[in-house]
Each structure stands twice: as C-alpha cells, then as structure tokens.
Amino acid sequence: MNTRDLSANAPYVPGRGVEEVARDLGLDPDDLVKLSSNENPHGPSPRAAEAARAATEEAHVYPKSAHADLTERLASEWDLAPEQVWVSPGADGALDYLSRAMLDPGDRVLVPDPGFAYYPMSARYHHGEAATYPLRKADGFAQTADAVLDAYDGERIVYVTTPHNPTGTELPREELRALLAGVDEETLVVVDEAYGEYAETPSAADLLDEHENVAVTRTFSKAYGLAGLRIGYALVPEAWGEAYARVNTPFAANAVALDAALAALDDDEHVERTVETARWAREYIADELDAPTFDSAGNFVLAEVGDGAAVAERAQERGVIVRDTGSFGLPECVRISCGTEAETREAVATLNEVLADLERGAEA
Ligand SMILES: *Cc1c(COP(=O)(O)O)cnc(C)c1O
C-alpha cells in the first residue's frame, strides 16, 4: 500500500548538523563553527539546563501542571488570558495548530517569498494551499503593507515575519496596522516573531487587544537557546476561547521543555547577553565581510556573495558552516548566523578568504 499523494508536500530541509558535516570532512565537531541555523551560540540558560535535568526525574508522568504553569506565566508576561496562549512543540507546532484551527480543505494562505519554508508546508499538510507575496531585493527586501496587499486575494491566513528570515528586515508597526486595516475580517494575520527578542521594535502582541484577526508566534528556540527541546507558542484572539483544546495534540509540549522554558523566563541575564552578542555580531559582519549585506534585526545576516552554494561549500571545507540560501530562492546569497565573538570573527575571516579565492579563480 501507499501513502496518499504527498508530492505537493515538500520536505523541510534544515541546515546541516555539525556532527554530520564533521563526519563528512573527517574533522572533530568541536573544530567546526556552525552558523547555519540561527541557534544560540551561548547555549541554553544554565538555569534552564538544570531545570531540564531535574524534569527528567519525573519523566514518567504526563505534563499537566507544567503546561498550565507555562501557559499562565506567558499569559501574565503578555497581559493576555491563558486561553490566548497556545503552547506548542516549537513555534512550528503553533503554525500547525493555527492551520488546524483556521483552514478548511482548499483554503489558501499567503506567505512571503523569500520566506520561512514551514508556512506553506503546514498549510499543505492541513489540506490547504499557498500563494506568495514578493519581498524584493531591489527594495532591500523592505516589508510594507502594500507588498502584501498587492498580492492579497482574500486568503484565510497571511504570514508576516518580523524580523524576517532570511533577510533580517522588519515590518514597521504602521505598516502592520495598514495591513490589518487592508485585509478582510475573516483573514488572520500571523506575525511570526521567532527573532523578536533581537529587534528593537516591540512585539505586536498588544495589537491583540485592538484587533480580532491577529496572532503572534514566538519561540524558545532562538534567544532562549532551547531549539533542541522544541518549545514555542502562539498568542491568539480572545474570541477563540477553547479552540486550543480542539486542535492541539494532547500534551502538546513535553515536560522537560516546559520546565526548561519556565526556568529560561527567569534568566533575563542570559537573554540580554544573547541579544547583546547578536547585535555586536551582526554589525561586525556588516562592517567586516567583503560582500554586501542587508540590515538585520535578527541574529543572522544575509550577504550577497555571488555563488552562495560555492561559498558555503568552500567555507565548510575550512570548518565554517553557513546557510546557502538557494532553498529560499536566493542562490546568490548566504545567511550567516551570529556566533560568539570568537566564532563570528573566525567565520568572517574564513568567508573573506573564500571570497578572495573565488574571485582569483574567476579571473584566472
Ligand atoms: C526558527 C523559526 C521558527 C520557529 O522555530 P521552532 O524551533 O519551531 O520554534 C519560526 N519561524 C521562523 C521564521 C524561524 O526562523
């Protein structure tokens, strides 16, 4: 027997893992600088790691109270009702819950191009379809209401990412307001703030008080350094009431992740240090890399290097892993995650060598 026809469901292609690359190159993983998945170079908060270890001692029990505790904690941080906080396995899990809650078969979502691959994937997994709106390199990938509304055709969900992955650009507050004013009442605007902590711009979460058709997604994977535990959430309209109970996979998030997330929320210092390093690193990359870059409000920088695949491959041979953005439709670019100071300096030096070599090769 076979699965149903899955040919429209493209698999998600993550940045390659450090062990995988080390094995291929015959190197020690510790000798590699991995700046391809926007992970936290400082690791998790030590408090979160400790809480996670402790939680494993109770791993035989279904996570009920920890789920309620994290939901309430987040509700109070964001000044929302607990029913408006949808805890999920990664923010990706929240995208699935939003798809389940919103999409009838054949409904469409509108997503940015270039953009995060999982928006259209989640829609397709839930028997929906996806259309795109362009962010144009010629405009520095500027995000505006018009860029979205010019392509908008009554889609059920419109996704915006701010700061945007992979470009790093933000959707200014007045543009978000114009977008909300420009879509139908029955269109949900999802503001994905996976990199929100790194930006100066405040979260769109306060708009949930004024608008019935906006949701915000956030994650513990990036600034909180818990990508491996898969924990995130959506903030949803008040009117949705008990919808979460009707769409979530039972015990949405695991007990280890829930306790780690709660502890991470108590460690402001870790997040502050993380954000400070990223802000330093993105400036350093923009200043020192011998290639044009785009202004980023995230923990990564998009650089236009000519042949992104060749640059990524050669940098990898020298122990520096960056993301070739061909899969985002930007084969001329690479995305460089912000590392520690030492990692970032090493990555830029290596990339500059590679760029110089490729240029010499091109002249020869
Ligand atoms: C990393 C990322 C996410 C969420 O990742 P999770 O690990 O599933 O929480 C969501 N959106 C964007 C744009 C991202 O880059």
PDB file of C-alpha atoms in Angstrom, residues 69-85 235:
ATOM      1  CA  ASP A  69       2.224  26.872  34.695  1.00  0.00           C
ATOM      2  CA  LEU A  70       3.946  27.916  31.488  1.00  0.00           C
ATOM      3  CA  THR A  71       0.651  28.978  29.909  1.00  0.00           C
ATOM      4  CA  GLU A  72      -0.184  31.144  32.914  1.00  0.00           C
ATOM      5  CA  ARG A  73       3.295  32.556  33.125  1.00  0.00           C
ATOM      6  CA  LEU A  74       3.215  33.586  29.463  1.00  0.00           C
ATOM      7  CA  ALA A  75      -0.311  34.959  29.787  1.00  0.00           C
ATOM      8  CA  SER A  76       0.820  37.195  32.614  1.00  0.00           C
ATOM      9  CA  GLU A  77       4.007  38.274  30.745  1.00  0.00           C
ATOM     10  CA  TRP A  78       1.909  39.288  27.740  1.00  0.00           C
ATOM     11  CA  ASP A  79      -1.067  40.531  29.722  1.00  0.00           C
ATOM     12  CA  LEU A  80      -3.493  38.171  27.983  1.00  0.00           C
ATOM     13  CA  ALA A  81      -5.941  35.485  29.114  1.00  0.00           C
ATOM     14  CA  PRO A  82      -4.473  31.964  29.478  1.00  0.00           C
ATOM     15  CA  GLU A  83      -6.838  30.770  26.696  1.00  0.00           C
ATOM     16  CA  GLN A  84      -4.948  33.076  24.352  1.00  0.00           C
ATOM     17  CA  VAL A  85      -1.637  31.289  24.886  1.00  0.00           C
ATOM     18  CA  LEU A 235      -0.804  34.270  21.118  1.00  0.00           C
TER      19      LEU A 235
END
